[in-house]
PDB file of C-alpha atoms and ligand atoms in Angstrom:
ATOM      1  CA  MET R 450      46.809  26.243  35.823  1.00  0.00           C
ATOM      2  CA  LYS R 451      45.981  23.307  38.110  1.00  0.00           C
ATOM      3  CA  VAL R 452      43.598  20.796  36.540  1.00  0.00           C
ATOM      4  CA  ASN R 453      40.555  19.559  38.486  1.00  0.00           C
ATOM      5  CA  ALA R 454      40.587  15.752  39.142  1.00  0.00           C
ATOM      6  CA  ILE R 455      38.130  13.599  37.385  1.00  0.00           C
ATOM      7  CA  LYS R 456      35.165  12.495  39.659  1.00  0.00           C
ATOM      8  CA  ILE R 457      32.660  10.035  38.905  1.00  0.00           C
ATOM      9  CA  ALA R 458      29.086  10.584  39.917  1.00  0.00           C
ATOM     10  CA  PRO R 459      26.663   7.564  39.453  1.00  0.00           C
ATOM     11  CA  SER R 460      23.037   8.663  39.024  1.00  0.00           C
ATOM     12  CA  ILE R 461      20.682   6.614  41.006  1.00  0.00           C
ATOM     13  CA  LEU R 462      18.014   7.154  38.567  1.00  0.00           C
ATOM     14  CA  ALA R 463      19.211   4.123  36.671  1.00  0.00           C
ATOM     15  CA  ALA R 464      19.556   2.072  39.803  1.00  0.00           C
ATOM     16  CA  ASP R 465      17.306  -0.585  41.251  1.00  0.00           C
ATOM     17  CA  PHE R 466      15.058   1.523  43.505  1.00  0.00           C
ATOM     18  CA  ALA R 467      14.075  -1.522  45.393  1.00  0.00           C
ATOM     19  CA  HIS R 468      17.673  -2.217  46.331  1.00  0.00           C
ATOM     20  CA  LEU R 469      18.853   1.334  46.682  1.00  0.00           C
ATOM     21  CA  ALA R 470      21.109   0.967  49.499  1.00  0.00           C
ATOM     22  CA  GLU R 471      22.900  -2.087  48.047  1.00  0.00           C
ATOM     23  CA  GLU R 472      23.348  -0.310  44.599  1.00  0.00           C
ATOM     24  CA  ILE R 473      25.002   2.822  46.222  1.00  0.00           C
ATOM     25  CA  GLN R 474      27.210   0.710  48.489  1.00  0.00           C
ATOM     26  CA  THR R 475      28.508  -1.083  45.457  1.00  0.00           C
ATOM     27  CA  ALA R 476      29.228   2.286  43.676  1.00  0.00           C
ATOM     28  CA  GLU R 477      30.920   3.458  46.668  1.00  0.00           C
ATOM     29  CA  SER R 478      33.222   0.570  46.878  1.00  0.00           C
ATOM     30  CA  ALA R 479      33.780   0.721  43.316  1.00  0.00           C
ATOM     31  CA  GLY R 480      35.402   4.169  43.599  1.00  0.00           C
ATOM     32  CA  ALA R 481      32.489   6.581  42.982  1.00  0.00           C
ATOM     33  CA  ASP R 482      33.258  10.159  44.038  1.00  0.00           C
ATOM     34  CA  TYR R 483      29.639  11.485  44.522  1.00  0.00           C
ATOM     35  CA  ILE R 484      26.232  10.017  44.451  1.00  0.00           C
ATOM     36  CA  HIS R 485      24.222  11.939  42.012  1.00  0.00           C
ATOM     37  CA  VAL R 486      20.476  12.228  43.075  1.00  0.00           C
ATOM     38  CA  ASP R 487      17.957  13.410  40.530  1.00  0.00           C
ATOM     39  CA  VAL R 488      14.853  15.430  42.001  1.00  0.00           C
ATOM     40  CA  MET R 489      12.007  15.699  39.562  1.00  0.00           C
ATOM     41  CA  ASP R 490       8.560  17.126  40.359  1.00  0.00           C
ATOM     42  CA  GLY R 491       6.421  16.587  37.107  1.00  0.00           C
ATOM     43  CA  HIS R 492       6.339  20.370  36.746  1.00  0.00           C
ATOM     44  CA  PHE R 493       9.764  21.634  35.799  1.00  0.00           C
ATOM     45  CA  VAL R 494      10.480  18.270  33.965  1.00  0.00           C
ATOM     46  CA  PRO R 495       7.833  15.624  32.875  1.00  0.00           C
ATOM     47  CA  ASN R 496       8.805  12.847  35.502  1.00  0.00           C
ATOM     48  CA  ILE R 497       8.531  12.470  39.100  1.00  0.00           C
ATOM     49  CA  THR R 498      11.275  10.865  41.218  1.00  0.00           C
ATOM     50  CA  ILE R 499      12.241  11.482  44.968  1.00  0.00           C
ATOM     51  CA  GLY R 500      12.269  14.051  47.636  1.00  0.00           C
ATOM     52  CA  PRO R 501      13.822  15.021  50.847  1.00  0.00           C
ATOM     53  CA  PRO R 502      12.919  11.766  52.807  1.00  0.00           C
ATOM     54  CA  VAL R 503      14.700   9.742  50.531  1.00  0.00           C
ATOM     55  CA  VAL R 504      17.754  11.954  50.567  1.00  0.00           C
ATOM     56  CA  HIS R 505      17.551  11.771  54.452  1.00  0.00           C
ATOM     57  CA  CYS R 506      17.551   7.854  54.173  1.00  0.00           C
ATOM     58  CA  LEU R 507      20.498   7.775  51.592  1.00  0.00           C
ATOM     59  CA  ARG R 508      22.580  10.003  54.006  1.00  0.00           C
ATOM     60  CA  ARG R 509      22.668   6.937  56.371  1.00  0.00           C
ATOM     61  CA  VAL R 510      23.971   4.416  53.833  1.00  0.00           C
ATOM     62  CA  THR R 511      26.835   6.143  52.219  1.00  0.00           C
ATOM     63  CA  ASN R 512      29.824   8.408  53.224  1.00  0.00           C
ATOM     64  CA  LEU R 513      30.019   9.935  49.640  1.00  0.00           C
ATOM     65  CA  PRO R 514      28.901  13.573  48.989  1.00  0.00           C
ATOM     66  CA  LEU R 515      25.216  13.538  47.878  1.00  0.00           C
ATOM     67  CA  ASP R 516      25.065  15.772  44.701  1.00  0.00           C
ATOM     68  CA  VAL R 517      21.440  16.609  44.601  1.00  0.00           C
ATOM     69  CA  HIS R 518      20.219  18.112  41.240  1.00  0.00           C
ATOM     70  CA  LEU R 519      17.028  19.892  41.578  1.00  0.00           C
ATOM     71  CA  MET R 520      14.719  19.631  38.581  1.00  0.00           C
ATOM     72  CA  ILE R 521      11.646  21.241  40.444  1.00  0.00           C
ATOM     73  CA  ALA R 522       9.506  24.154  39.535  1.00  0.00           C
ATOM     74  CA  ASP R 523      10.022  25.937  43.048  1.00  0.00           C
ATOM     75  CA  PRO R 524      13.490  25.169  44.301  1.00  0.00           C
ATOM     76  CA  VAL R 525      13.637  28.131  46.758  1.00  0.00           C
ATOM     77  CA  LYS R 526      10.580  26.478  48.683  1.00  0.00           C
ATOM     78  CA  TYR R 527      12.458  23.120  49.085  1.00  0.00           C
ATOM     79  CA  ILE R 528      16.247  23.985  49.377  1.00  0.00           C
ATOM     80  CA  PRO R 529      16.137  24.098  53.309  1.00  0.00           C
ATOM     81  CA  ALA R 530      14.577  20.768  53.384  1.00  0.00           C
ATOM     82  CA  PHE R 531      17.152  19.232  51.102  1.00  0.00           C
ATOM     83  CA  ALA R 532      20.065  20.953  53.011  1.00  0.00           C
ATOM     84  CA  GLU R 533      18.460  19.622  56.339  1.00  0.00           C
ATOM     85  CA  ALA R 534      18.144  15.997  54.601  1.00  0.00           C
ATOM     86  CA  GLY R 535      21.955  15.872  54.206  1.00  0.00           C
ATOM     87  CA  ALA R 536      22.640  17.299  50.618  1.00  0.00           C
ATOM     88  CA  ASP R 537      26.191  18.173  50.247  1.00  0.00           C
ATOM     89  CA  ILE R 538      25.753  19.887  46.764  1.00  0.00           C
ATOM     90  CA  LEU R 539      22.587  21.414  45.641  1.00  0.00           C
ATOM     91  CA  THR R 540      22.317  22.360  41.972  1.00  0.00           C
ATOM     92  CA  VAL R 541      19.727  24.674  40.735  1.00  0.00           C
ATOM     93  CA  HIS R 542      18.642  25.398  37.226  1.00  0.00           C
ATOM     94  CA  VAL R 543      19.201  28.840  35.569  1.00  0.00           C
ATOM     95  CA  GLU R 544      15.974  28.779  33.634  1.00  0.00           C
ATOM     96  CA  ASN R 545      13.541  28.927  36.654  1.00  0.00           C
ATOM     97  CA  ASN R 546      15.702  31.185  39.100  1.00  0.00           C
ATOM     98  CA  PRO R 547      15.152  34.769  38.283  1.00  0.00           C
ATOM     99  CA  HIS R 548      17.118  35.540  41.613  1.00  0.00           C
ATOM    100  CA  LEU R 549      20.069  33.265  40.930  1.00  0.00           C
ATOM    101  CA  HIS R 550      22.646  35.153  42.918  1.00  0.00           C
ATOM    102  CA  CYS R 551      20.252  35.236  45.939  1.00  0.00           C
ATOM    103  CA  VAL R 552      19.392  31.505  45.632  1.00  0.00           C
ATOM    104  CA  LEU R 553      22.973  30.396  45.304  1.00  0.00           C
ATOM    105  CA  GLN R 554      23.738  32.631  48.489  1.00  0.00           C
ATOM    106  CA  SER R 555      21.103  30.981  50.452  1.00  0.00           C
ATOM    107  CA  ILE R 556      22.366  27.578  49.603  1.00  0.00           C
ATOM    108  CA  ARG R 557      25.901  28.514  50.906  1.00  0.00           C
ATOM    109  CA  ASP R 558      24.353  30.002  54.082  1.00  0.00           C
ATOM    110  CA  LEU R 559      22.833  26.498  54.809  1.00  0.00           C
ATOM    111  CA  GLY R 560      26.345  25.147  54.568  1.00  0.00           C
ATOM    112  CA  VAL R 561      25.764  23.401  51.375  1.00  0.00           C
ATOM    113  CA  ARG R 562      28.035  23.787  48.180  1.00  0.00           C
ATOM    114  CA  PRO R 563      26.096  25.768  45.614  1.00  0.00           C
ATOM    115  CA  ALA R 564      26.040  24.760  41.929  1.00  0.00           C
ATOM    116  CA  VAL R 565      24.025  26.035  38.792  1.00  0.00           C
ATOM    117  CA  THR R 566      23.046  24.042  35.879  1.00  0.00           C
ATOM    118  CA  LEU R 567      22.038  25.041  32.224  1.00  0.00           C
ATOM    119  CA  ASN R 568      19.562  23.116  29.845  1.00  0.00           C
ATOM    120  CA  PRO R 569      21.016  22.282  26.477  1.00  0.00           C
ATOM    121  CA  ALA R 570      19.327  25.449  25.008  1.00  0.00           C
ATOM    122  CA  THR R 571      20.377  27.822  27.677  1.00  0.00           C
ATOM    123  CA  PRO R 572      23.384  29.903  26.674  1.00  0.00           C
ATOM    124  CA  ALA R 573      26.893  29.926  28.778  1.00  0.00           C
ATOM    125  CA  ALA R 574      26.467  33.802  29.079  1.00  0.00           C
ATOM    126  CA  THR R 575      23.423  33.178  31.566  1.00  0.00           C
ATOM    127  CA  ILE R 576      25.879  32.469  34.327  1.00  0.00           C
ATOM    128  CA  SER R 577      28.504  35.078  33.721  1.00  0.00           C
ATOM    129  CA  GLU R 578      27.530  37.236  36.772  1.00  0.00           C
ATOM    130  CA  VAL R 579      27.608  34.280  39.257  1.00  0.00           C
ATOM    131  CA  LEU R 580      30.929  32.460  38.330  1.00  0.00           C
ATOM    132  CA  LYS R 581      32.394  33.375  41.631  1.00  0.00           C
ATOM    133  CA  ASP R 582      29.553  32.300  43.525  1.00  0.00           C
ATOM    134  CA  ILE R 583      29.341  28.587  42.581  1.00  0.00           C
ATOM    135  CA  GLU R 584      31.627  25.632  43.188  1.00  0.00           C
ATOM    136  CA  MET R 585      30.270  23.735  40.143  1.00  0.00           C
ATOM    137  CA  VAL R 586      28.594  24.382  36.901  1.00  0.00           C
ATOM    138  CA  LEU R 587      26.373  21.304  35.644  1.00  0.00           C
ATOM    139  CA  VAL R 588      26.247  21.522  31.776  1.00  0.00           C
ATOM    140  CA  MET R 589      23.069  19.316  30.795  1.00  0.00           C
ATOM    141  CA  THR R 590      24.101  17.136  27.937  1.00  0.00           C
ATOM    142  CA  VAL R 591      20.419  16.043  27.468  1.00  0.00           C
ATOM    143  CA  ASN R 592      17.024  17.660  28.024  1.00  0.00           C
ATOM    144  CA  PRO R 593      16.479  16.705  31.732  1.00  0.00           C
ATOM    145  CA  GLY R 594      13.725  14.370  32.777  1.00  0.00           C
ATOM    146  CA  PHE R 595      14.773  10.907  31.833  1.00  0.00           C
ATOM    147  CA  GLY R 596      17.813   8.675  31.946  1.00  0.00           C
ATOM    148  CA  GLY R 597      18.923   6.595  28.814  1.00  0.00           C
ATOM    149  CA  GLN R 598      18.849   9.647  26.346  1.00  0.00           C
ATOM    150  CA  ALA R 599      21.344  10.224  23.644  1.00  0.00           C
ATOM    151  CA  PHE R 600      24.141  12.847  24.304  1.00  0.00           C
ATOM    152  CA  ILE R 601      23.477  16.063  22.584  1.00  0.00           C
ATOM    153  CA  GLU R 602      26.618  17.091  20.548  1.00  0.00           C
ATOM    154  CA  SER R 603      25.935  20.887  20.391  1.00  0.00           C
ATOM    155  CA  THR R 604      26.591  20.994  24.146  1.00  0.00           C
ATOM    156  CA  MET R 605      30.296  20.139  23.775  1.00  0.00           C
ATOM    157  CA  GLY R 606      31.119  23.683  22.831  1.00  0.00           C
ATOM    158  CA  LYS R 607      29.309  25.211  25.830  1.00  0.00           C
ATOM    159  CA  VAL R 608      31.495  22.922  28.173  1.00  0.00           C
ATOM    160  CA  ALA R 609      34.669  24.598  26.570  1.00  0.00           C
ATOM    161  CA  GLN R 610      33.054  27.979  26.601  1.00  0.00           C
ATOM    162  CA  ILE R 611      32.358  27.686  30.460  1.00  0.00           C
ATOM    163  CA  ARG R 612      35.842  26.400  31.204  1.00  0.00           C
ATOM    164  CA  ALA R 613      37.308  29.400  29.575  1.00  0.00           C
ATOM    165  CA  MET R 614      35.040  31.709  31.425  1.00  0.00           C
ATOM    166  CA  LEU R 615      35.985  30.105  34.773  1.00  0.00           C
ATOM    167  CA  ASP R 616      39.622  30.271  33.902  1.00  0.00           C
ATOM    168  CA  ALA R 617      39.294  33.926  33.061  1.00  0.00           C
ATOM    169  CA  VAL R 618      38.078  34.787  36.527  1.00  0.00           C
ATOM    170  CA  GLY R 619      40.482  32.502  38.245  1.00  0.00           C
ATOM    171  CA  SER R 620      37.780  30.088  39.290  1.00  0.00           C
ATOM    172  CA  GLN R 621      38.644  26.493  39.871  1.00  0.00           C
ATOM    173  CA  ALA R 622      35.137  25.489  39.965  1.00  0.00           C
ATOM    174  CA  ASP R 623      34.201  21.975  38.829  1.00  0.00           C
ATOM    175  CA  ILE R 624      32.379  21.425  35.501  1.00  0.00           C
ATOM    176  CA  GLU R 625      29.790  18.412  35.598  1.00  0.00           C
ATOM    177  CA  VAL R 626      28.068  16.928  32.745  1.00  0.00           C
ATOM    178  CA  ASP R 627      24.874  15.048  32.918  1.00  0.00           C
ATOM    179  CA  GLY R 628      23.084  12.715  30.282  1.00  0.00           C
ATOM    180  CA  GLY R 629      24.436  10.379  27.872  1.00  0.00           C
ATOM    181  CA  ILE R 630      27.711   9.945  29.451  1.00  0.00           C
ATOM    182  CA  ASP R 631      29.632   6.790  28.467  1.00  0.00           C
ATOM    183  CA  SER R 632      33.373   6.038  27.743  1.00  0.00           C
ATOM    184  CA  GLN R 633      33.136   7.702  24.446  1.00  0.00           C
ATOM    185  CA  THR R 634      31.469  10.801  25.319  1.00  0.00           C
ATOM    186  CA  ALA R 635      33.335  11.134  28.527  1.00  0.00           C
ATOM    187  CA  GLU R 636      36.761  11.271  26.946  1.00  0.00           C
ATOM    188  CA  ARG R 637      35.358  14.104  24.595  1.00  0.00           C
ATOM    189  CA  VAL R 638      33.651  16.051  27.301  1.00  0.00           C
ATOM    190  CA  ALA R 639      36.801  15.903  29.558  1.00  0.00           C
ATOM    191  CA  ALA R 640      38.963  17.160  26.651  1.00  0.00           C
ATOM    192  CA  ALA R 641      36.651  20.014  26.381  1.00  0.00           C
ATOM    193  CA  GLY R 642      36.988  20.953  30.132  1.00  0.00           C
ATOM    194  CA  ALA R 643      34.416  18.874  32.059  1.00  0.00           C
ATOM    195  CA  ASN R 644      35.754  16.919  35.068  1.00  0.00           C
ATOM    196  CA  VAL R 645      32.716  15.663  37.049  1.00  0.00           C
ATOM    197  CA  LEU R 646      30.817  12.920  35.136  1.00  0.00           C
ATOM    198  CA  VAL R 647      27.294  11.967  35.990  1.00  0.00           C
ATOM    199  CA  ALA R 648      26.396   8.546  34.585  1.00  0.00           C
ATOM    200  CA  GLY R 649      23.137   6.308  35.183  1.00  0.00           C
ATOM    201  CA  THR R 650      22.596   4.004  32.463  1.00  0.00           C
ATOM    202  CA  SER R 651      26.439   3.447  31.631  1.00  0.00           C
ATOM    203  CA  ILE R 652      27.087   2.458  35.343  1.00  0.00           C
ATOM    204  CA  PHE R 653      24.135   0.884  36.930  1.00  0.00           C
ATOM    205  CA  GLN R 654      23.033  -1.015  33.661  1.00  0.00           C
ATOM    206  CA  ALA R 655      26.526  -1.867  32.663  1.00  0.00           C
ATOM    207  CA  PRO R 656      26.865  -5.444  31.401  1.00  0.00           C
ATOM    208  CA  GLU R 657      30.500  -5.395  32.698  1.00  0.00           C
ATOM    209  CA  GLY R 658      29.294  -4.427  36.123  1.00  0.00           C
ATOM    210  CA  ILE R 659      29.440  -1.318  38.195  1.00  0.00           C
ATOM    211  CA  GLU R 660      32.981  -1.345  39.086  1.00  0.00           C
ATOM    212  CA  ALA R 661      34.454  -1.940  35.593  1.00  0.00           C
ATOM    213  CA  ALA R 662      32.131   0.813  34.384  1.00  0.00           C
ATOM    214  CA  ILE R 663      33.432   3.364  36.784  1.00  0.00           C
ATOM    215  CA  LYS R 664      36.964   2.531  36.024  1.00  0.00           C
ATOM    216  CA  ALA R 665      36.451   2.798  32.223  1.00  0.00           C
ATOM    217  CA  LEU R 666      34.624   6.207  32.630  1.00  0.00           C
ATOM    218  CA  ARG R 667      37.474   7.532  34.813  1.00  0.00           C
ATOM    219  CA  GLU R 668      40.059   6.346  32.466  1.00  0.00           C
ATOM    220  CA  ALA R 669      38.414   7.616  29.334  1.00  0.00           C
ATOM    221  CA  ALA R 670      37.909  11.113  31.063  1.00  0.00           C
ATOM    222  CA  GLN R 671      41.604  11.128  32.028  1.00  0.00           C
ATOM    223  CA  ARG R 672      42.632  10.541  28.525  1.00  0.00           C
ATOM    224  CA  GLY R 673      40.472  13.393  27.459  1.00  0.00           C
ATOM    225  CA  GLN R 674      42.028  15.554  30.150  1.00  0.00           C
ATOM    226  CA  ARG R 675      45.590  14.575  29.147  1.00  0.00           C
ATOM    227  CA  LYS R 676      44.780  15.548  25.361  1.00  0.00           C
ATOM    228  CA  THR R 677      43.957  19.401  26.222  1.00  0.00           C
ATOM    229  CA  ARG R 678      44.560  20.294  29.761  1.00  0.00           C
ATOM    230  CA  GLY R 679      48.216  19.377  29.969  1.00  0.00           C
ATOM    231  CA  LEU R 680      48.181  16.508  32.387  1.00  0.00           C
TER     232      LEU R 680
HETATM  233  C1  DX5 U 749      18.508  13.367  33.479  1.00  0.00           C
HETATM  234  C2  DX5 U 749      19.222  13.271  34.826  1.00  0.00           C
HETATM  235  C3  DX5 U 749      20.409  12.412  34.677  1.00  0.00           C
HETATM  236  C4  DX5 U 749      20.063  11.096  34.212  1.00  0.00           C
HETATM  237  C5  DX5 U 749      21.341  10.648  33.386  1.00  0.00           C
HETATM  238  O1  DX5 U 749      17.505  14.450  33.624  1.00  0.00           O
HETATM  239  O2  DX5 U 749      19.482  14.616  35.147  1.00  0.00           O
HETATM  240  O3  DX5 U 749      21.137  12.473  35.842  1.00  0.00           O
HETATM  241  O4  DX5 U 749      19.915  10.108  35.294  1.00  0.00           O
HETATM  242  O5  DX5 U 749      21.038   9.517  33.018  1.00  0.00           O
HETATM  243  P1  DX5 U 749      21.818   8.628  31.652  1.00  0.00           P
HETATM  244  O6  DX5 U 749      23.351   8.499  32.315  1.00  0.00           O
HETATM  245  O7  DX5 U 749      21.274   7.454  31.725  1.00  0.00           O
HETATM  246  O8  DX5 U 749      21.768   9.512  30.606  1.00  0.00           O
HETATM  247 ZN1   ZN U 750      21.022  14.817  36.951  1.00  0.00          ZN
END
């Protein structure tokens, strides 16, 4: 079975919003694979961040795919606006999407890569019927809302479980993890089957600098993959 390449997705939530373009360009030159954009509305999660106008501006300052994580109460209402603004990947939560299959199709119909995400308390089985409709599963490794939280250990088993579910249906979808990812946790989640690593604090606040932080995360994750995925 082909093993998915490790991708690093810096989360701009931990960047300096007054210098967002420079922060993103630094991450791009340092080898980032995606730019992770956390959209929060103060309803689905207890924090407010940014919306389509900011995504539209970010589109002009980077060539990297914009990985847009929607933590909002009514995603269906805003999906077209984020697609129009330039999102390349749109990730919706299982918890607030009773018509998940339909929502994922509507994302694909807009020419955007559909992805689905699960909060720490949401079981893997909730996505069993949409495995062939997604290009990525995001396993939240903290409760969404804020950067800088500690990695929740119990999510590790879910990563392995979802990789096994994807393998069983012959899907090469990526597994992304988000929250508390640093070079220690990166190695372990990659060993469990994750290959896209979102990191905010450990990249944008890294004392060693953005470039060294991205390199360390990628190397740690590659070590993890070698342990279990036969690379
Ligand atoms: C949390 C967000 C994350 C957050 C990760 O709700 O989805 O993307 O920025 O931040 P760190 O890497 O600092 O845990
Ligand atoms: Zn996120």
